[in-house]
Amino acid sequence: MTTETRTRFYHRRAPGDLVFLATAIIAIIIIGHIIFVLLNANGGNDIVSTDADWAAWFATWFLNLFTPDSHDLNVVLNYGLAAVCYLLLGGILRRLINDL
């Protein structure tokens, strides 16, 4: 097996990409919660309640940042802002770490 072939099969990820992957997974958890709320998912379901717990923990700093009258709008604004911030932070950290 040549070096070129080995490189193709065993492509290494840069450390910054792993950091971005972690923040993207957190954003997916938060977005999942937003979708569950908008679709009125059963809060008694284990998947829905676990996702709600995790999303609330990840979005702690953003909860009740905006307080509109509508519960759905409240969730979209606060949790959506948290998801966007995680993705932006992950992108910035990926670039910084990969440039080292």
PDB file of N, CA and C in Angstrom:
ATOM      1  N   MET A   1       0.842  -1.165   0.000  1.00  0.00           N
ATOM      2  CA  MET A   1       0.000   0.000   0.000  1.00  0.00           C
ATOM      3  C   MET A   1       0.893   1.235   0.000  1.00  0.00           C
ATOM      4  N   THR A   2       0.662   2.126  -0.916  1.00  0.00           N
ATOM      5  CA  THR A   2       1.472   3.334  -1.007  1.00  0.00           C
ATOM      6  C   THR A   2       1.020   4.362   0.031  1.00  0.00           C
ATOM      7  N   THR A   3       1.859   5.366   0.217  1.00  0.00           N
ATOM      8  CA  THR A   3       1.543   6.417   1.186  1.00  0.00           C
ATOM      9  C   THR A   3       0.281   7.161   0.777  1.00  0.00           C
ATOM     10  N   GLU A   4       0.128   7.392  -0.507  1.00  0.00           N
ATOM     11  CA  GLU A   4      -1.051   8.095  -0.996  1.00  0.00           C
ATOM     12  C   GLU A   4      -2.319   7.297  -0.715  1.00  0.00           C
ATOM     13  N   THR A   5      -2.271   6.003  -0.923  1.00  0.00           N
ATOM     14  CA  THR A   5      -3.425   5.147  -0.657  1.00  0.00           C
ATOM     15  C   THR A   5      -3.741   5.122   0.826  1.00  0.00           C
ATOM     16  N   ARG A   6      -2.714   5.019   1.673  1.00  0.00           N
ATOM     17  CA  ARG A   6      -2.924   5.015   3.115  1.00  0.00           C
ATOM     18  C   ARG A   6      -3.560   6.322   3.580  1.00  0.00           C
ATOM     19  N   THR A   7      -3.123   7.422   3.031  1.00  0.00           N
ATOM     20  CA  THR A   7      -3.665   8.720   3.410  1.00  0.00           C
ATOM     21  C   THR A   7      -5.141   8.807   3.047  1.00  0.00           C
ATOM     22  N   ARG A   8      -5.508   8.252   1.925  1.00  0.00           N
ATOM     23  CA  ARG A   8      -6.896   8.285   1.495  1.00  0.00           C
ATOM     24  C   ARG A   8      -7.783   7.473   2.436  1.00  0.00           C
ATOM     25  N   PHE A   9      -7.302   6.321   2.911  1.00  0.00           N
ATOM     26  CA  PHE A   9      -8.099   5.469   3.780  1.00  0.00           C
ATOM     27  C   PHE A   9      -8.077   5.933   5.233  1.00  0.00           C
ATOM     28  N   TYR A  10      -6.997   6.525   5.663  1.00  0.00           N
ATOM     29  CA  TYR A  10      -6.841   6.911   7.068  1.00  0.00           C
ATOM     30  C   TYR A  10      -6.702   8.420   7.191  1.00  0.00           C
ATOM     31  N   HIS A  11      -7.670   9.141   6.682  1.00  0.00           N
ATOM     32  CA  HIS A  11      -7.627  10.602   6.729  1.00  0.00           C
ATOM     33  C   HIS A  11      -7.803  11.062   8.166  1.00  0.00           C
ATOM     34  N   ARG A  12      -6.880  11.863   8.651  1.00  0.00           N
ATOM     35  CA  ARG A  12      -6.944  12.357  10.018  1.00  0.00           C
ATOM     36  C   ARG A  12      -7.719  13.662  10.071  1.00  0.00           C
ATOM     37  N   ARG A  13      -8.433  13.835  11.148  1.00  0.00           N
ATOM     38  CA  ARG A  13      -9.150  15.080  11.392  1.00  0.00           C
ATOM     39  C   ARG A  13      -8.269  16.013  12.203  1.00  0.00           C
ATOM     40  N   ALA A  14      -8.373  17.278  11.929  1.00  0.00           N
ATOM     41  CA  ALA A  14      -7.653  18.272  12.716  1.00  0.00           C
ATOM     42  C   ALA A  14      -8.361  18.414  14.064  1.00  0.00           C
ATOM     43  N   PRO A  15      -7.623  18.751  15.112  1.00  0.00           N
ATOM     44  CA  PRO A  15      -8.239  18.871  16.446  1.00  0.00           C
ATOM     45  C   PRO A  15      -9.384  19.879  16.492  1.00  0.00           C
ATOM     46  N   GLY A  16      -9.271  20.945  15.738  1.00  0.00           N
ATOM     47  CA  GLY A  16     -10.342  21.939  15.710  1.00  0.00           C
ATOM     48  C   GLY A  16     -11.637  21.391  15.149  1.00  0.00           C
ATOM     49  N   ASP A  17     -11.534  20.433  14.227  1.00  0.00           N
ATOM     50  CA  ASP A  17     -12.736  19.814  13.663  1.00  0.00           C
ATOM     51  C   ASP A  17     -13.495  19.030  14.722  1.00  0.00           C
ATOM     52  N   LEU A  18     -12.780  18.411  15.647  1.00  0.00           N
ATOM     53  CA  LEU A  18     -13.425  17.672  16.730  1.00  0.00           C
ATOM     54  C   LEU A  18     -14.142  18.622  17.685  1.00  0.00           C
ATOM     55  N   VAL A  19     -13.558  19.780  17.929  1.00  0.00           N
ATOM     56  CA  VAL A  19     -14.206  20.782  18.769  1.00  0.00           C
ATOM     57  C   VAL A  19     -15.492  21.256  18.093  1.00  0.00           C
ATOM     58  N   PHE A  20     -15.425  21.519  16.791  1.00  0.00           N
ATOM     59  CA  PHE A  20     -16.619  21.945  16.069  1.00  0.00           C
ATOM     60  C   PHE A  20     -17.680  20.846  16.078  1.00  0.00           C
ATOM     61  N   LEU A  21     -17.270  19.596  15.957  1.00  0.00           N
ATOM     62  CA  LEU A  21     -18.216  18.484  16.002  1.00  0.00           C
ATOM     63  C   LEU A  21     -18.949  18.462  17.343  1.00  0.00           C
ATOM     64  N   ALA A  22     -18.222  18.680  18.429  1.00  0.00           N
ATOM     65  CA  ALA A  22     -18.845  18.703  19.764  1.00  0.00           C
ATOM     66  C   ALA A  22     -19.869  19.826  19.872  1.00  0.00           C
ATOM     67  N   THR A  23     -19.524  21.016  19.401  1.00  0.00           N
ATOM     68  CA  THR A  23     -20.472  22.129  19.485  1.00  0.00           C
ATOM     69  C   THR A  23     -21.652  21.919  18.533  1.00  0.00           C
ATOM     70  N   ALA A  24     -21.421  21.266  17.410  1.00  0.00           N
ATOM     71  CA  ALA A  24     -22.520  20.972  16.480  1.00  0.00           C
ATOM     72  C   ALA A  24     -23.492  19.969  17.100  1.00  0.00           C
ATOM     73  N   ILE A  25     -22.983  18.993  17.828  1.00  0.00           N
ATOM     74  CA  ILE A  25     -23.854  18.021  18.497  1.00  0.00           C
ATOM     75  C   ILE A  25     -24.698  18.727  19.558  1.00  0.00           C
ATOM     76  N   ILE A  26     -24.096  19.644  20.296  1.00  0.00           N
ATOM     77  CA  ILE A  26     -24.848  20.413  21.291  1.00  0.00           C
ATOM     78  C   ILE A  26     -25.946  21.224  20.599  1.00  0.00           C
ATOM     79  N   ALA A  27     -25.616  21.856  19.482  1.00  0.00           N
ATOM     80  CA  ALA A  27     -26.613  22.632  18.733  1.00  0.00           C
ATOM     81  C   ALA A  27     -27.741  21.733  18.230  1.00  0.00           C
ATOM     82  N   ILE A  28     -27.414  20.520  17.812  1.00  0.00           N
ATOM     83  CA  ILE A  28     -28.435  19.582  17.339  1.00  0.00           C
ATOM     84  C   ILE A  28     -29.377  19.200  18.475  1.00  0.00           C
ATOM     85  N   ILE A  29     -28.841  18.999  19.666  1.00  0.00           N
ATOM     86  CA  ILE A  29     -29.679  18.689  20.827  1.00  0.00           C
ATOM     87  C   ILE A  29     -30.637  19.846  21.103  1.00  0.00           C
ATOM     88  N   ILE A  30     -30.128  21.062  21.047  1.00  0.00           N
ATOM     89  CA  ILE A  30     -30.957  22.239  21.302  1.00  0.00           C
ATOM     90  C   ILE A  30     -32.013  22.401  20.211  1.00  0.00           C
ATOM     91  N   ILE A  31     -31.631  22.217  18.967  1.00  0.00           N
ATOM     92  CA  ILE A  31     -32.579  22.330  17.851  1.00  0.00           C
ATOM     93  C   ILE A  31     -33.641  21.235  17.949  1.00  0.00           C
ATOM     94  N   GLY A  32     -33.228  20.047  18.396  1.00  0.00           N
ATOM     95  CA  GLY A  32     -34.199  18.966  18.611  1.00  0.00           C
ATOM     96  C   GLY A  32     -35.260  19.376  19.613  1.00  0.00           C
ATOM     97  N   HIS A  33     -34.843  20.046  20.680  1.00  0.00           N
ATOM     98  CA  HIS A  33     -35.805  20.514  21.677  1.00  0.00           C
ATOM     99  C   HIS A  33     -36.772  21.531  21.062  1.00  0.00           C
ATOM    100  N   ILE A  34     -36.242  22.442  20.272  1.00  0.00           N
ATOM    101  CA  ILE A  34     -37.108  23.428  19.614  1.00  0.00           C
ATOM    102  C   ILE A  34     -38.157  22.719  18.750  1.00  0.00           C
ATOM    103  N   ILE A  35     -37.728  21.744  17.991  1.00  0.00           N
ATOM    104  CA  ILE A  35     -38.649  21.006  17.123  1.00  0.00           C
ATOM    105  C   ILE A  35     -39.690  20.261  17.947  1.00  0.00           C
ATOM    106  N   PHE A  36     -39.267  19.615  19.028  1.00  0.00           N
ATOM    107  CA  PHE A  36     -40.221  18.908  19.886  1.00  0.00           C
ATOM    108  C   PHE A  36     -41.267  19.862  20.457  1.00  0.00           C
ATOM    109  N   VAL A  37     -40.852  21.042  20.867  1.00  0.00           N
ATOM    110  CA  VAL A  37     -41.804  22.024  21.418  1.00  0.00           C
ATOM    111  C   VAL A  37     -42.770  22.496  20.338  1.00  0.00           C
ATOM    112  N   LEU A  38     -42.250  22.818  19.161  1.00  0.00           N
ATOM    113  CA  LEU A  38     -43.110  23.320  18.087  1.00  0.00           C
ATOM    114  C   LEU A  38     -44.106  22.268  17.597  1.00  0.00           C
ATOM    115  N   LEU A  39     -43.717  20.993  17.685  1.00  0.00           N
ATOM    116  CA  LEU A  39     -44.608  19.916  17.240  1.00  0.00           C
ATOM    117  C   LEU A  39     -45.455  19.358  18.378  1.00  0.00           C
ATOM    118  N   ASN A  40     -45.375  19.993  19.560  1.00  0.00           N
ATOM    119  CA  ASN A  40     -46.135  19.550  20.736  1.00  0.00           C
ATOM    120  C   ASN A  40     -45.894  18.073  21.059  1.00  0.00           C
ATOM    121  N   ALA A  41     -44.631  17.672  21.082  1.00  0.00           N
ATOM    122  CA  ALA A  41     -44.286  16.287  21.391  1.00  0.00           C
ATOM    123  C   ALA A  41     -44.667  15.962  22.833  1.00  0.00           C
ATOM    124  N   ASN A  42     -44.919  14.700  23.097  1.00  0.00           N
ATOM    125  CA  ASN A  42     -45.319  14.225  24.419  1.00  0.00           C
ATOM    126  C   ASN A  42     -44.156  14.389  25.395  1.00  0.00           C
ATOM    127  N   GLY A  43     -44.303  15.293  26.369  1.00  0.00           N
ATOM    128  CA  GLY A  43     -43.254  15.552  27.352  1.00  0.00           C
ATOM    129  C   GLY A  43     -42.969  14.380  28.258  1.00  0.00           C
ATOM    130  N   GLY A  44     -43.879  13.416  28.320  1.00  0.00           N
ATOM    131  CA  GLY A  44     -43.672  12.225  29.140  1.00  0.00           C
ATOM    132  C   GLY A  44     -42.792  11.185  28.474  1.00  0.00           C
ATOM    133  N   ASN A  45     -42.538  11.345  27.180  1.00  0.00           N
ATOM    134  CA  ASN A  45     -41.670  10.413  26.461  1.00  0.00           C
ATOM    135  C   ASN A  45     -40.234  10.590  26.926  1.00  0.00           C
ATOM    136  N   ASP A  46     -39.519   9.477  27.087  1.00  0.00           N
ATOM    137  CA  ASP A  46     -38.145   9.540  27.592  1.00  0.00           C
ATOM    138  C   ASP A  46     -37.216  10.345  26.685  1.00  0.00           C
ATOM    139  N   ILE A  47     -37.352  10.185  25.383  1.00  0.00           N
ATOM    140  CA  ILE A  47     -36.480  10.914  24.454  1.00  0.00           C
ATOM    141  C   ILE A  47     -36.747  12.413  24.557  1.00  0.00           C
ATOM    142  N   VAL A  48     -38.010  12.785  24.567  1.00  0.00           N
ATOM    143  CA  VAL A  48     -38.378  14.202  24.618  1.00  0.00           C
ATOM    144  C   VAL A  48     -37.940  14.822  25.935  1.00  0.00           C
ATOM    145  N   SER A  49     -38.173  14.141  27.050  1.00  0.00           N
ATOM    146  CA  SER A  49     -37.809  14.714  28.350  1.00  0.00           C
ATOM    147  C   SER A  49     -36.295  14.777  28.539  1.00  0.00           C
ATOM    148  N   THR A  50     -35.579  13.771  28.071  1.00  0.00           N
ATOM    149  CA  THR A  50     -34.112  13.800  28.167  1.00  0.00           C
ATOM    150  C   THR A  50     -33.544  14.921  27.314  1.00  0.00           C
ATOM    151  N   ASP A  51     -34.066  15.062  26.107  1.00  0.00           N
ATOM    152  CA  ASP A  51     -33.603  16.144  25.232  1.00  0.00           C
ATOM    153  C   ASP A  51     -33.915  17.503  25.852  1.00  0.00           C
ATOM    154  N   ALA A  52     -35.078  17.645  26.474  1.00  0.00           N
ATOM    155  CA  ALA A  52     -35.441  18.913  27.119  1.00  0.00           C
ATOM    156  C   ALA A  52     -34.492  19.223  28.281  1.00  0.00           C
ATOM    157  N   ASP A  53     -34.146  18.206  29.061  1.00  0.00           N
ATOM    158  CA  ASP A  53     -33.216  18.410  30.180  1.00  0.00           C
ATOM    159  C   ASP A  53     -31.841  18.839  29.688  1.00  0.00           C
ATOM    160  N   TRP A  54     -31.339  18.135  28.685  1.00  0.00           N
ATOM    161  CA  TRP A  54     -30.008  18.452  28.149  1.00  0.00           C
ATOM    162  C   TRP A  54     -30.003  19.830  27.498  1.00  0.00           C
ATOM    163  N   ALA A  55     -31.039  20.114  26.717  1.00  0.00           N
ATOM    164  CA  ALA A  55     -31.112  21.412  26.034  1.00  0.00           C
ATOM    165  C   ALA A  55     -31.180  22.545  27.054  1.00  0.00           C
ATOM    166  N   ALA A  56     -31.945  22.361  28.117  1.00  0.00           N
ATOM    167  CA  ALA A  56     -32.041  23.399  29.145  1.00  0.00           C
ATOM    168  C   ALA A  56     -30.691  23.608  29.815  1.00  0.00           C
ATOM    169  N   TRP A  57     -29.956  22.531  30.030  1.00  0.00           N
ATOM    170  CA  TRP A  57     -28.648  22.659  30.664  1.00  0.00           C
ATOM    171  C   TRP A  57     -27.669  23.390  29.735  1.00  0.00           C
ATOM    172  N   PHE A  58     -27.662  23.016  28.456  1.00  0.00           N
ATOM    173  CA  PHE A  58     -26.749  23.662  27.505  1.00  0.00           C
ATOM    174  C   PHE A  58     -27.121  25.121  27.253  1.00  0.00           C
ATOM    175  N   ALA A  59     -28.399  25.456  27.367  1.00  0.00           N
ATOM    176  CA  ALA A  59     -28.858  26.818  27.064  1.00  0.00           C
ATOM    177  C   ALA A  59     -29.100  27.643  28.332  1.00  0.00           C
ATOM    178  N   THR A  60     -28.513  27.243  29.439  1.00  0.00           N
ATOM    179  CA  THR A  60     -28.767  27.890  30.731  1.00  0.00           C
ATOM    180  C   THR A  60     -28.614  29.402  30.664  1.00  0.00           C
ATOM    181  N   TRP A  61     -27.571  29.892  30.056  1.00  0.00           N
ATOM    182  CA  TRP A  61     -27.320  31.338  30.008  1.00  0.00           C
ATOM    183  C   TRP A  61     -28.321  32.087  29.152  1.00  0.00           C
ATOM    184  N   PHE A  62     -29.025  31.391  28.287  1.00  0.00           N
ATOM    185  CA  PHE A  62     -29.923  32.042  27.342  1.00  0.00           C
ATOM    186  C   PHE A  62     -31.397  31.949  27.747  1.00  0.00           C
ATOM    187  N   LEU A  63     -31.705  31.160  28.774  1.00  0.00           N
ATOM    188  CA  LEU A  63     -33.096  30.985  29.176  1.00  0.00           C
ATOM    189  C   LEU A  63     -33.656  32.298  29.710  1.00  0.00           C
ATOM    190  N   ASN A  64     -34.847  32.625  29.250  1.00  0.00           N
ATOM    191  CA  ASN A  64     -35.559  33.858  29.640  1.00  0.00           C
ATOM    192  C   ASN A  64     -34.796  35.126  29.288  1.00  0.00           C
ATOM    193  N   LEU A  65     -33.925  35.045  28.304  1.00  0.00           N
ATOM    194  CA  LEU A  65     -33.277  36.251  27.799  1.00  0.00           C
ATOM    195  C   LEU A  65     -34.323  37.133  27.122  1.00  0.00           C
ATOM    196  N   PHE A  66     -35.174  36.495  26.347  1.00  0.00           N
ATOM    197  CA  PHE A  66     -36.335  37.161  25.751  1.00  0.00           C
ATOM    198  C   PHE A  66     -37.574  36.563  26.401  1.00  0.00           C
ATOM    199  N   THR A  67     -38.577  37.384  26.666  1.00  0.00           N
ATOM    200  CA  THR A  67     -39.778  36.883  27.339  1.00  0.00           C
ATOM    201  C   THR A  67     -41.057  37.288  26.600  1.00  0.00           C
ATOM    202  N   PRO A  68     -41.246  36.774  25.385  1.00  0.00           N
ATOM    203  CA  PRO A  68     -42.503  37.066  24.680  1.00  0.00           C
ATOM    204  C   PRO A  68     -43.664  36.309  25.350  1.00  0.00           C
ATOM    205  N   ASP A  69     -44.875  36.697  25.031  1.00  0.00           N
ATOM    206  CA  ASP A  69     -46.052  36.063  25.625  1.00  0.00           C
ATOM    207  C   ASP A  69     -46.217  34.610  25.181  1.00  0.00           C
ATOM    208  N   SER A  70     -45.870  34.313  23.962  1.00  0.00           N
ATOM    209  CA  SER A  70     -46.028  32.964  23.425  1.00  0.00           C
ATOM    210  C   SER A  70     -44.895  32.059  23.912  1.00  0.00           C
ATOM    211  N   HIS A  71     -45.285  30.896  24.461  1.00  0.00           N
ATOM    212  CA  HIS A  71     -44.283  29.933  24.931  1.00  0.00           C
ATOM    213  C   HIS A  71     -43.423  29.425  23.772  1.00  0.00           C
ATOM    214  N   ASP A  72     -44.060  29.122  22.644  1.00  0.00           N
ATOM    215  CA  ASP A  72     -43.311  28.611  21.493  1.00  0.00           C
ATOM    216  C   ASP A  72     -42.287  29.638  21.000  1.00  0.00           C
ATOM    217  N   LEU A  73     -42.693  30.900  20.929  1.00  0.00           N
ATOM    218  CA  LEU A  73     -41.768  31.945  20.492  1.00  0.00           C
ATOM    219  C   LEU A  73     -40.638  32.116  21.498  1.00  0.00           C
ATOM    220  N   ASN A  74     -40.953  31.997  22.772  1.00  0.00           N
ATOM    221  CA  ASN A  74     -39.936  32.066  23.821  1.00  0.00           C
ATOM    222  C   ASN A  74     -38.874  30.985  23.616  1.00  0.00           C
ATOM    223  N   VAL A  75     -39.325  29.759  23.350  1.00  0.00           N
ATOM    224  CA  VAL A  75     -38.389  28.643  23.134  1.00  0.00           C
ATOM    225  C   VAL A  75     -37.571  28.871  21.874  1.00  0.00           C
ATOM    226  N   VAL A  76     -38.215  29.279  20.801  1.00  0.00           N
ATOM    227  CA  VAL A  76     -37.494  29.490  19.538  1.00  0.00           C
ATOM    228  C   VAL A  76     -36.432  30.574  19.692  1.00  0.00           C
ATOM    229  N   LEU A  77     -36.786  31.685  20.317  1.00  0.00           N
ATOM    230  CA  LEU A  77     -35.829  32.783  20.459  1.00  0.00           C
ATOM    231  C   LEU A  77     -34.664  32.423  21.375  1.00  0.00           C
ATOM    232  N   ASN A  78     -34.963  31.942  22.562  1.00  0.00           N
ATOM    233  CA  ASN A  78     -33.911  31.694  23.550  1.00  0.00           C
ATOM    234  C   ASN A  78     -33.051  30.483  23.201  1.00  0.00           C
ATOM    235  N   TYR A  79     -33.685  29.370  22.890  1.00  0.00           N
ATOM    236  CA  TYR A  79     -32.919  28.174  22.538  1.00  0.00           C
ATOM    237  C   TYR A  79     -32.274  28.324  21.164  1.00  0.00           C
ATOM    238  N   GLY A  80     -32.963  29.002  20.247  1.00  0.00           N
ATOM    239  CA  GLY A  80     -32.379  29.237  18.921  1.00  0.00           C
ATOM    240  C   GLY A  80     -31.124  30.084  19.003  1.00  0.00           C
ATOM    241  N   LEU A  81     -31.149  31.109  19.842  1.00  0.00           N
ATOM    242  CA  LEU A  81     -29.960  31.940  20.036  1.00  0.00           C
ATOM    243  C   LEU A  81     -28.814  31.120  20.626  1.00  0.00           C
ATOM    244  N   ALA A  82     -29.144  30.237  21.560  1.00  0.00           N
ATOM    245  CA  ALA A  82     -28.116  29.378  22.151  1.00  0.00           C
ATOM    246  C   ALA A  82     -27.486  28.473  21.083  1.00  0.00           C
ATOM    247  N   ALA A  83     -28.308  27.879  20.220  1.00  0.00           N
ATOM    248  CA  ALA A  83     -27.790  27.004  19.166  1.00  0.00           C
ATOM    249  C   ALA A  83     -26.883  27.770  18.205  1.00  0.00           C
ATOM    250  N   VAL A  84     -27.310  28.967  17.814  1.00  0.00           N
ATOM    251  CA  VAL A  84     -26.495  29.787  16.910  1.00  0.00           C
ATOM    252  C   VAL A  84     -25.163  30.151  17.576  1.00  0.00           C
ATOM    253  N   CYS A  85     -25.202  30.495  18.843  1.00  0.00           N
ATOM    254  CA  CYS A  85     -23.962  30.855  19.557  1.00  0.00           C
ATOM    255  C   CYS A  85     -23.013  29.671  19.655  1.00  0.00           C
ATOM    256  N   TYR A  86     -23.552  28.475  19.917  1.00  0.00           N
ATOM    257  CA  TYR A  86     -22.693  27.289  19.959  1.00  0.00           C
ATOM    258  C   TYR A  86     -22.035  27.042  18.603  1.00  0.00           C
ATOM    259  N   LEU A  87     -22.791  27.193  17.527  1.00  0.00           N
ATOM    260  CA  LEU A  87     -22.219  26.978  16.195  1.00  0.00           C
ATOM    261  C   LEU A  87     -21.167  28.032  15.860  1.00  0.00           C
ATOM    262  N   LEU A  88     -21.435  29.284  16.212  1.00  0.00           N
ATOM    263  CA  LEU A  88     -20.445  30.346  15.973  1.00  0.00           C
ATOM    264  C   LEU A  88     -19.187  30.116  16.807  1.00  0.00           C
ATOM    265  N   LEU A  89     -19.366  29.798  18.078  1.00  0.00           N
ATOM    266  CA  LEU A  89     -18.226  29.528  18.947  1.00  0.00           C
ATOM    267  C   LEU A  89     -17.421  28.338  18.433  1.00  0.00           C
ATOM    268  N   GLY A  90     -18.105  27.293  17.997  1.00  0.00           N
ATOM    269  CA  GLY A  90     -17.416  26.124  17.456  1.00  0.00           C
ATOM    270  C   GLY A  90     -16.628  26.453  16.203  1.00  0.00           C
ATOM    271  N   GLY A  91     -17.205  27.279  15.334  1.00  0.00           N
ATOM    272  CA  GLY A  91     -16.499  27.679  14.117  1.00  0.00           C
ATOM    273  C   GLY A  91     -15.265  28.516  14.414  1.00  0.00           C
ATOM    274  N   ILE A  92     -15.405  29.432  15.364  1.00  0.00           N
ATOM    275  CA  ILE A  92     -14.261  30.271  15.741  1.00  0.00           C
ATOM    276  C   ILE A  92     -13.159  29.430  16.378  1.00  0.00           C
ATOM    277  N   LEU A  93     -13.545  28.541  17.302  1.00  0.00           N
ATOM    278  CA  LEU A  93     -12.548  27.688  17.954  1.00  0.00           C
ATOM    279  C   LEU A  93     -11.870  26.748  16.963  1.00  0.00           C
ATOM    280  N   ARG A  94     -12.650  26.228  15.998  1.00  0.00           N
ATOM    281  CA  ARG A  94     -12.053  25.349  14.984  1.00  0.00           C
ATOM    282  C   ARG A  94     -10.969  26.084  14.213  1.00  0.00           C
ATOM    283  N   ARG A  95     -11.263  27.284  13.809  1.00  0.00           N
ATOM    284  CA  ARG A  95     -10.284  28.059  13.039  1.00  0.00           C
ATOM    285  C   ARG A  95      -9.053  28.370  13.886  1.00  0.00           C
ATOM    286  N   LEU A  96      -9.261  28.800  15.126  1.00  0.00           N
ATOM    287  CA  LEU A  96      -8.131  29.132  16.001  1.00  0.00           C
ATOM    288  C   LEU A  96      -7.257  27.917  16.271  1.00  0.00           C
ATOM    289  N   ILE A  97      -7.892  26.785  16.598  1.00  0.00           N
ATOM    290  CA  ILE A  97      -7.120  25.583  16.919  1.00  0.00           C
ATOM    291  C   ILE A  97      -6.404  25.037  15.702  1.00  0.00           C
ATOM    292  N   ASN A  98      -7.061  25.030  14.560  1.00  0.00           N
ATOM    293  CA  ASN A  98      -6.430  24.494  13.354  1.00  0.00           C
ATOM    294  C   ASN A  98      -5.311  25.389  12.830  1.00  0.00           C
ATOM    295  N   ASP A  99      -5.345  26.681  13.173  1.00  0.00           N
ATOM    296  CA  ASP A  99      -4.293  27.598  12.739  1.00  0.00           C
ATOM    297  C   ASP A  99      -3.045  27.522  13.609  1.00  0.00           C
ATOM    298  N   LEU A 100      -3.154  26.861  14.763  1.00  0.00           N
ATOM    299  CA  LEU A 100      -1.980  26.757  15.648  1.00  0.00           C
ATOM    300  C   LEU A 100      -0.893  25.905  15.043  1.00  0.00           C
TER     301      LEU A 100
END
